[in-house]
Amino acid sequence: LESSLLTQPWASVCFGESAFLAKACFRDTGYVLLISDLSSVWYENADAEAVGQRSKELNKRLTVHVSSFLHRLCKLMCPLLAGQPDTTTSFSCHRSASGLSLHVRSELSGLPFYWDFHCCPAPMEMVSRHLMRPLIRMSLVLQYQVQELTSLLRQKDAEIEDYRESGATLSRDRLRTEPFQEETFQQNFMAEVRSGAS
């Protein structure tokens, strides 16, 4: 389950008034859920037996097979993670020193349907595997991309300068650009990032 979770993208979600990043993977054998507010990371890995036991405690009037129950949980969570939450389902969360509880309230076959995800702090290896390493890899890729684009802009500037020195002129003056100044660009970009963050 957790190896399948690695292929799942992070999604931005709101539980009540709180914003989180989350990813989940559901199978007939159980599920794994990972949630972060970028300060802490929580997870729950529940097998079919744990799901069956909790479903009996929370939904005494419902008698469905565990795999059907897991399928229902998947149908509630996946649209939320895809940015299309079901309006008939409500989510709320409660943080404590021991972890994070996510409460789900919906309907199944005309009866009230409840579920609680009991998430505990994720171990460092899990945080590293799902959050830190992918972020660092993406950061390195973006840095390389910026270097390549900067190099390409310098080549374009040199090409344009060569045309000018050969006597070429622009047919439309509004297309004129200034030579690319990497340091100025970086300063302006960082200033915009800081103003956006504040």
Coordinates of N, CA and C in Angstrom, one line a residue:
L1 N 0.8 -1.2 0.0 CA 0.0 0.0 0.0 C 0.9 1.3 0.0
E2 N 1.9 1.2 0.9 CA 2.7 2.5 0.9 C 3.5 2.7 -0.3
S3 N 4.0 1.6 -1.0 CA 4.7 1.8 -2.2 C 3.7 2.4 -3.3
S4 N 2.4 2.0 -3.3 CA 1.4 2.6 -4.2 C 1.2 4.0 -3.9
L5 N 1.3 4.3 -2.6 CA 1.1 5.7 -2.2 C 2.1 6.7 -2.7
L6 N 3.3 6.2 -3.0 CA 4.4 7.0 -3.5 C 4.0 7.5 -4.9
T7 N 3.2 6.8 -5.7 CA 2.8 7.2 -7.0 C 1.6 8.2 -7.0
Q8 N 1.0 8.4 -5.8 CA -0.1 9.3 -5.7 C 0.4 10.8 -5.5
P9 N -0.3 11.7 -6.2 CA 0.2 13.1 -6.1 C -0.4 13.7 -4.8
W10 N 0.3 14.7 -4.2 CA -0.2 15.5 -3.1 C -1.4 16.4 -3.6
A11 N -2.4 16.5 -2.8 CA -3.5 17.4 -3.1 C -3.7 18.4 -2.0
S12 N -4.1 19.6 -2.4 CA -4.5 20.6 -1.4 C -5.9 20.5 -1.0
V13 N -6.2 20.3 0.3 CA -7.6 20.1 0.8 C -7.8 20.9 2.0
C14 N -9.1 21.1 2.3 CA -9.5 21.8 3.5 C -10.4 20.9 4.3
F15 N -10.1 20.8 5.6 CA -10.9 20.0 6.5 C -11.4 21.0 7.5
G16 N -12.7 21.4 7.4 CA -13.2 22.5 8.3 C -12.6 23.8 7.8
E17 N -11.9 24.5 8.7 CA -11.2 25.8 8.4 C -9.8 25.6 8.2
S18 N -9.2 24.4 8.3 CA -7.8 24.1 8.2 C -7.4 23.6 6.8
A19 N -6.3 24.1 6.3 CA -5.8 23.7 5.0 C -4.7 22.7 5.2
F20 N -4.7 21.7 4.3 CA -3.7 20.6 4.4 C -3.2 20.2 3.0
L21 N -2.1 19.4 3.0 CA -1.8 18.6 1.8 C -2.1 17.2 2.2
A22 N -2.6 16.4 1.3 CA -3.0 15.0 1.6 C -2.8 14.1 0.4
K23 N -2.6 12.8 0.7 CA -2.6 11.8 -0.4 C -3.1 10.5 0.3
A24 N -3.7 9.7 -0.5 CA -4.2 8.4 0.1 C -4.2 7.3 -1.0
C25 N -4.2 6.1 -0.5 CA -4.3 4.9 -1.4 C -5.3 3.9 -0.7
F26 N -6.3 3.5 -1.4 CA -7.3 2.5 -0.9 C -7.2 1.2 -1.7
R27 N -7.3 0.1 -1.0 CA -7.4 -1.2 -1.7 C -8.4 -2.0 -0.9
D28 N -8.7 -3.2 -1.4 CA -9.6 -4.1 -0.7 C -9.0 -4.6 0.6
T29 N -7.7 -4.5 0.7 CA -7.0 -5.0 1.9 C -6.8 -3.9 3.0
G30 N -7.1 -2.7 2.7 CA -7.0 -1.6 3.7 C -6.7 -0.3 3.0
Y31 N -6.1 0.7 3.7 CA -5.8 2.0 3.2 C -4.6 2.6 3.9
V32 N -4.0 3.6 3.3 CA -3.0 4.4 3.9 C -3.3 5.8 3.6
L33 N -3.2 6.7 4.6 CA -3.5 8.1 4.4 C -2.4 8.9 5.0
L34 N -2.0 10.0 4.2 CA -0.9 10.8 4.7 C -1.4 12.3 4.6
I35 N -1.2 13.0 5.7 CA -1.7 14.4 5.8 C -0.6 15.3 6.3
S36 N -0.4 16.5 5.8 CA 0.6 17.4 6.3 C 0.0 18.9 6.3
D37 N 0.4 19.7 7.3 CA 0.1 21.1 7.2 C 1.5 21.9 7.0
L38 N 2.5 21.1 6.6 CA 3.8 21.6 6.3 C 4.6 22.0 7.6
S39 N 4.0 21.8 8.7 CA 4.7 21.8 10.0 C 4.8 20.4 10.6
S40 N 3.8 19.7 10.4 CA 3.7 18.3 10.9 C 3.2 17.4 9.8
V41 N 3.5 16.1 9.9 CA 3.0 15.1 9.0 C 2.4 13.9 9.8
W42 N 1.2 13.5 9.4 CA 0.5 12.5 10.1 C 0.1 11.4 9.1
Y43 N -0.1 10.2 9.6 CA -0.5 9.1 8.7 C -1.3 8.1 9.4
E44 N -2.1 7.3 8.7 CA -2.8 6.1 9.2 C -2.7 5.0 8.2
N45 N -2.3 3.8 8.6 CA -2.2 2.7 7.8 C -3.1 1.6 8.4
A46 N -4.3 1.4 7.8 CA -5.3 0.5 8.5 C -5.5 -0.7 7.5
D47 N -5.4 -1.9 8.1 CA -5.7 -3.1 7.3 C -7.2 -3.4 7.4
A48 N -7.7 -4.4 6.6 CA -9.1 -4.8 6.5 C -9.7 -5.1 7.9
E49 N -8.9 -5.8 8.7 CA -9.4 -6.2 10.1 C -9.7 -4.9 10.9
A50 N -8.8 -3.9 10.9 CA -9.0 -2.7 11.7 C -10.2 -1.9 11.1
V51 N -10.3 -1.9 9.8 CA -11.4 -1.2 9.2 C -12.8 -1.8 9.6
G52 N -12.8 -3.2 9.5 CA -14.0 -3.9 9.9 C -14.4 -3.6 11.3
Q53 N -13.5 -3.6 12.3 CA -13.7 -3.4 13.7 C -14.3 -2.0 13.9
R54 N -13.6 -1.0 13.3 CA -14.0 0.4 13.5 C -15.4 0.7 12.8
S55 N -15.6 0.0 11.7 CA -16.9 0.3 11.0 C -18.1 -0.2 11.9
K56 N -17.9 -1.4 12.6 CA -18.9 -1.9 13.5 C -19.2 -0.9 14.7
E57 N -18.1 -0.3 15.2 CA -18.2 0.6 16.3 C -18.9 1.9 15.9
L58 N -18.6 2.4 14.6 CA -19.1 3.7 14.2 C -20.5 3.6 13.5
N59 N -20.8 2.5 12.9 CA -21.9 2.3 12.0 C -22.7 1.1 12.4
K60 N -23.3 1.1 13.5 CA -24.0 -0.1 14.1 C -25.1 -0.6 13.2
R61 N -25.8 0.3 12.4 CA -26.9 -0.1 11.6 C -26.5 -0.6 10.2
L62 N -25.2 -0.4 9.9 CA -24.8 -0.8 8.6 C -24.1 -2.2 8.6
T63 N -24.6 -3.1 7.7 CA -23.9 -4.4 7.6 C -23.5 -4.6 6.2
V64 N -22.2 -4.2 5.9 CA -21.6 -4.4 4.6 C -20.3 -5.1 4.7
H65 N -19.8 -5.7 3.7 CA -18.5 -6.4 3.7 C -17.4 -5.3 3.8
V66 N -16.3 -5.6 4.4 CA -15.2 -4.7 4.6 C -14.8 -4.1 3.2
S67 N -14.7 -4.9 2.2 CA -14.2 -4.4 0.9 C -15.2 -3.4 0.4
S68 N -16.5 -3.6 0.6 CA -17.5 -2.6 0.2 C -17.3 -1.3 1.0
F69 N -17.0 -1.4 2.2 CA -16.8 -0.3 3.1 C -15.6 0.5 2.7
L70 N -14.5 -0.2 2.3 CA -13.3 0.5 1.8 C -13.5 1.1 0.5
H71 N -14.3 0.5 -0.3 CA -14.7 1.1 -1.6 C -15.5 2.4 -1.4
R72 N -16.4 2.4 -0.4 CA -17.1 3.6 -0.1 C -16.2 4.7 0.4
L73 N -15.3 4.4 1.3 CA -14.3 5.4 1.8 C -13.5 6.0 0.6
C74 N -13.1 5.1 -0.3 CA -12.4 5.6 -1.5 C -13.2 6.6 -2.3
K75 N -14.5 6.3 -2.5 CA -15.4 7.1 -3.2 C -15.7 8.5 -2.5
L76 N -15.5 8.5 -1.2 CA -15.6 9.8 -0.5 C -14.3 10.6 -0.5
M77 N -13.2 9.9 -0.4 CA -11.9 10.6 -0.3 C -11.3 11.0 -1.7
C78 N -11.5 10.2 -2.7 CA -10.8 10.5 -4.0 C -11.3 11.7 -4.6
P79 N -12.7 12.0 -4.7 CA -13.1 13.2 -5.3 C -12.6 14.4 -4.5
L80 N -12.5 14.3 -3.2 CA -12.0 15.4 -2.4 C -10.5 15.7 -2.8
L81 N -9.7 14.7 -2.9 CA -8.3 14.8 -3.3 C -8.2 15.3 -4.7
A82 N -9.2 15.1 -5.5 CA -9.2 15.6 -6.9 C -9.8 17.0 -7.1
G83 N -10.1 17.6 -5.9 CA -10.7 18.9 -6.0 C -12.1 19.0 -6.3
Q84 N -12.9 17.9 -6.2 CA -14.3 17.8 -6.5 C -15.0 17.2 -5.3
P85 N -15.0 17.8 -4.1 CA -15.7 17.2 -3.0 C -17.2 17.0 -3.1
D86 N -17.7 15.9 -2.6 CA -19.1 15.6 -2.6 C -19.8 16.6 -1.5
T87 N -20.8 17.3 -2.0 CA -21.4 18.3 -1.1 C -22.2 17.6 0.0
T88 N -22.6 16.3 -0.2 CA -23.3 15.6 0.9 C -22.4 15.0 2.0
T89 N -21.1 15.2 1.8 CA -20.1 14.7 2.8 C -19.4 15.8 3.5
S90 N -19.3 15.7 4.8 CA -18.6 16.7 5.5 C -17.4 16.1 6.2
F91 N -16.3 17.0 6.3 CA -15.1 16.6 6.9 C -14.7 17.6 8.0
S92 N -14.2 17.1 9.1 CA -13.7 17.9 10.1 C -12.5 17.3 10.8
C93 N -11.6 18.1 11.4 CA -10.5 17.4 12.0 C -10.2 18.0 13.3
H94 N -9.5 17.2 14.1 CA -9.1 17.6 15.5 C -7.6 17.3 15.7
R95 N -6.8 18.3 16.0 CA -5.4 18.0 16.3 C -5.2 17.9 17.8
S96 N -4.3 17.0 18.2 CA -3.9 16.8 19.6 C -2.4 16.5 19.6
A97 N -1.9 16.4 20.8 CA -0.4 16.1 21.0 C -0.1 14.7 20.4
S98 N -1.1 13.8 20.4 CA -0.9 12.4 20.0 C -1.1 12.2 18.5
G99 N -1.7 13.2 17.8 CA -1.9 13.0 16.4 C -3.1 13.9 15.9
L100 N -3.7 13.4 14.8 CA -4.7 14.2 14.1 C -5.9 13.2 13.8
S101 N -7.1 13.6 14.2 CA -8.3 12.8 13.8 C -9.1 13.5 12.8
L102 N -9.4 12.8 11.7 CA -10.3 13.3 10.6 C -11.6 12.6 10.7
H103 N -12.7 13.4 10.9 CA -14.0 12.8 11.0 C -14.8 13.0 9.7
V104 N -15.4 12.0 9.2 CA -16.1 12.0 7.9 C -17.6 11.7 8.2
R105 N -18.5 12.4 7.6 CA -19.9 12.2 7.8 C -20.6 12.2 6.5
S106 N -21.3 11.1 6.2 CA -22.0 11.0 4.8 C -23.2 10.1 5.0
E107 N -23.6 9.5 3.8 CA -24.7 8.6 3.8 C -24.3 7.4 3.0
L108 N -24.9 6.2 3.3 CA -24.7 5.0 2.5 C -26.0 4.2 2.6
S109 N -26.6 4.0 1.4 CA -27.9 3.3 1.3 C -29.0 4.0 2.1
G110 N -28.9 5.3 2.2 CA -30.0 6.1 2.9 C -29.8 6.1 4.4
L111 N -28.7 5.5 4.9 CA -28.4 5.6 6.3 C -27.2 6.5 6.6
P112 N -27.1 7.1 7.8 CA -25.9 7.9 8.1 C -24.7 7.0 8.1
F113 N -23.6 7.6 7.6 CA -22.3 6.9 7.5 C -21.2 7.7 8.1
Y114 N -20.5 7.1 9.1 CA -19.5 7.8 9.8 C -18.1 7.1 9.7
W115 N -17.1 7.9 9.6 CA -15.8 7.3 9.7 C -14.8 8.3 10.4
D116 N -13.9 7.7 11.1 CA -12.8 8.5 11.8 C -11.5 7.9 11.3
F117 N -10.7 8.8 10.7 CA -9.3 8.4 10.5 C -8.4 8.8 11.7
H118 N -7.7 7.9 12.3 CA -6.9 8.2 13.4 C -5.4 8.2 13.0
C119 N -4.9 9.4 12.8 CA -3.6 9.6 12.2 C -2.6 9.9 13.3
C120 N -1.5 9.2 13.3 CA -0.4 9.5 14.3 C 0.8 10.2 13.6
P121 N 1.7 10.8 14.3 CA 2.8 11.4 13.6 C 3.6 10.4 12.7
A122 N 3.9 10.8 11.5 CA 4.6 10.0 10.6 C 6.0 9.8 11.0
P123 N 6.6 8.6 10.8 CA 8.1 8.4 11.1 C 8.9 9.2 10.1
M124 N 10.1 9.6 10.5 CA 11.0 10.4 9.7 C 11.3 9.8 8.3
E125 N 11.4 8.5 8.3 CA 11.7 7.9 7.0 C 10.5 8.1 6.0
M126 N 9.3 8.0 6.5 CA 8.1 8.2 5.7 C 8.0 9.6 5.2
V127 N 8.3 10.6 6.1 CA 8.3 12.0 5.7 C 9.3 12.3 4.7
S128 N 10.5 11.7 4.8 CA 11.6 11.8 3.9 C 11.2 11.3 2.5
R129 N 10.6 10.1 2.5 CA 10.3 9.4 1.3 C 9.2 10.0 0.5
H130 N 8.2 10.5 1.2 CA 7.0 11.1 0.5 C 7.0 12.6 0.4
L131 N 7.8 13.3 1.1 CA 7.8 14.8 1.1 C 9.2 15.4 0.8
M132 N 10.2 15.1 1.6 CA 11.5 15.8 1.5 C 12.2 15.4 0.2
R133 N 12.4 14.1 -0.1 CA 13.1 13.7 -1.3 C 12.4 14.2 -2.5
P134 N 11.1 14.0 -2.7 CA 10.5 14.6 -3.9 C 10.6 16.1 -4.1
L135 N 10.5 16.8 -2.9 CA 10.7 18.3 -3.0 C 12.1 18.7 -3.4
I136 N 13.1 18.0 -2.8 CA 14.5 18.3 -3.2 C 14.8 18.0 -4.6
R137 N 14.3 16.8 -5.1 CA 14.5 16.4 -6.5 C 13.8 17.5 -7.4
M138 N 12.6 17.9 -7.1 CA 11.9 18.9 -7.9 C 12.6 20.2 -7.9
S139 N 13.2 20.6 -6.7 CA 13.9 21.8 -6.6 C 15.2 21.8 -7.5
L140 N 15.9 20.6 -7.5 CA 17.0 20.5 -8.4 C 16.7 20.6 -9.9
V141 N 15.6 19.9 -10.2 CA 15.1 19.9 -11.6 C 14.8 21.4 -12.0
L142 N 14.1 22.1 -11.2 CA 13.7 23.5 -11.5 C 15.0 24.4 -11.6
Q143 N 16.0 24.2 -10.7 CA 17.2 24.9 -10.8 C 17.9 24.7 -12.1
Y144 N 18.0 23.4 -12.5 CA 18.6 23.1 -13.8 C 17.8 23.7 -15.0
Q145 N 16.5 23.7 -14.9 CA 15.7 24.3 -15.9 C 15.9 25.8 -16.0
V146 N 16.0 26.5 -14.9 CA 16.3 27.9 -14.9 C 17.7 28.2 -15.5
Q147 N 18.7 27.4 -15.2 CA 20.0 27.5 -15.8 C 20.0 27.4 -17.3
E148 N 19.2 26.4 -17.8 CA 19.1 26.2 -19.2 C 18.4 27.3 -19.9
L149 N 17.3 27.8 -19.3 CA 16.6 28.9 -19.9 C 17.4 30.2 -19.9
T150 N 18.2 30.4 -18.8 CA 19.1 31.6 -18.7 C 20.1 31.5 -19.8
S151 N 20.7 30.4 -20.0 CA 21.7 30.2 -21.1 C 21.0 30.4 -22.5
L152 N 19.8 30.0 -22.7 CA 19.1 30.2 -23.9 C 18.8 31.6 -24.2
L153 N 18.4 32.4 -23.1 CA 18.1 33.8 -23.2 C 19.4 34.6 -23.6
R154 N 20.5 34.2 -23.0 CA 21.8 34.8 -23.4 C 22.2 34.6 -24.9
Q155 N 21.9 33.4 -25.3 CA 22.2 33.1 -26.7 C 21.2 33.9 -27.6
K156 N 20.0 34.0 -27.2 CA 19.0 34.8 -28.0 C 19.4 36.3 -28.1
D157 N 19.9 36.8 -26.9 CA 20.4 38.2 -26.9 C 21.5 38.4 -27.8
A158 N 22.5 37.4 -27.8 CA 23.6 37.5 -28.7 C 23.2 37.5 -30.1
E159 N 22.2 36.6 -30.4 CA 21.7 36.5 -31.8 C 21.1 37.9 -32.2
I160 N 20.2 38.4 -31.4 CA 19.6 39.7 -31.7 C 20.6 40.8 -31.9
E161 N 21.6 40.8 -31.0 CA 22.7 41.9 -31.1 C 23.4 41.7 -32.5
D162 N 23.6 40.5 -32.9 CA 24.3 40.3 -34.2 C 23.4 40.8 -35.3
Y163 N 22.1 40.6 -35.2 CA 21.2 41.1 -36.3 C 21.3 42.6 -36.3
R164 N 21.3 43.3 -35.1 CA 21.3 44.7 -35.0 C 22.6 45.3 -35.7
E165 N 23.7 44.6 -35.3 CA 25.0 45.1 -35.9 C 25.1 44.9 -37.4
S166 N 24.3 44.0 -37.9 CA 24.2 43.7 -39.4 C 23.3 44.7 -40.0
G167 N 22.6 45.6 -39.2 CA 21.7 46.6 -39.8 C 20.3 46.3 -39.8
A168 N 19.9 45.1 -39.2 CA 18.5 44.7 -39.1 C 17.7 45.6 -38.2
T169 N 16.5 46.0 -38.5 CA 15.6 46.8 -37.6 C 14.3 46.1 -37.4
L170 N 13.7 46.4 -36.3 CA 12.4 45.8 -36.0 C 11.3 46.5 -36.8
S171 N 10.3 45.7 -37.3 CA 9.2 46.3 -38.1 C 8.2 46.9 -37.1
R172 N 8.2 46.4 -35.9 CA 7.2 46.9 -34.8 C 8.1 47.2 -33.6
D173 N 8.1 48.4 -33.2 CA 9.0 48.9 -32.1 C 8.5 48.3 -30.8
R174 N 7.2 47.9 -30.6 CA 6.7 47.4 -29.4 C 7.3 46.0 -29.1
L175 N 7.9 45.4 -30.1 CA 8.6 44.0 -29.9 C 10.0 44.1 -29.3
R176 N 10.5 45.4 -29.2 CA 11.9 45.6 -28.7 C 12.0 45.1 -27.2
T177 N 13.0 44.4 -26.9 CA 13.3 43.9 -25.5 C 14.7 44.4 -25.1
E178 N 14.8 44.5 -23.8 CA 16.1 44.8 -23.2 C 16.9 43.5 -23.0
P179 N 18.2 43.5 -23.1 CA 19.0 42.3 -22.9 C 18.7 41.8 -21.5
F180 N 18.7 40.4 -21.4 CA 18.3 39.8 -20.1 C 19.4 40.0 -19.1
Q181 N 19.0 40.5 -17.9 CA 20.0 40.7 -16.8 C 19.6 39.7 -15.7
E182 N 20.4 38.7 -15.5 CA 20.0 37.6 -14.6 C 19.9 38.1 -13.2
E183 N 20.8 38.9 -12.7 CA 20.8 39.4 -11.3 C 19.6 40.2 -11.0
T184 N 19.2 41.1 -12.0 CA 18.0 42.0 -11.8 C 16.8 41.1 -11.8
F185 N 16.7 40.1 -12.7 CA 15.6 39.2 -12.7 C 15.4 38.5 -11.4
Q186 N 16.5 37.9 -10.9 CA 16.4 37.2 -9.6 C 16.0 38.1 -8.4
Q187 N 16.5 39.3 -8.4 CA 16.1 40.3 -7.3 C 14.6 40.6 -7.4
N188 N 14.1 40.9 -8.6 CA 12.7 41.2 -8.8 C 11.8 40.0 -8.5
F189 N 12.3 38.8 -8.9 CA 11.5 37.6 -8.6 C 11.4 37.4 -7.2
M190 N 12.5 37.5 -6.4 CA 12.5 37.2 -5.0 C 11.6 38.3 -4.3
A191 N 11.6 39.5 -4.7 CA 10.8 40.6 -4.1 C 9.3 40.3 -4.3
E192 N 9.0 39.7 -5.5 CA 7.6 39.3 -5.8 C 7.1 38.2 -4.9
V193 N 8.1 37.2 -4.7 CA 7.8 36.0 -3.8 C 7.5 36.5 -2.4
R194 N 8.4 37.4 -1.9 CA 8.2 37.8 -0.5 C 6.9 38.6 -0.3
S195 N 6.6 39.5 -1.3 CA 5.3 40.2 -1.2 C 4.1 39.3 -1.3
G196 N 4.2 38.3 -2.1 CA 3.1 37.3 -2.2 C 2.9 36.5 -0.9
A197 N 4.1 36.2 -0.3 CA 4.0 35.4 0.9 C 3.5 36.2 2.1
S198 N 3.7 37.5 2.1 CA 3.2 38.3 3.2 C 1.8 38.7 3.0

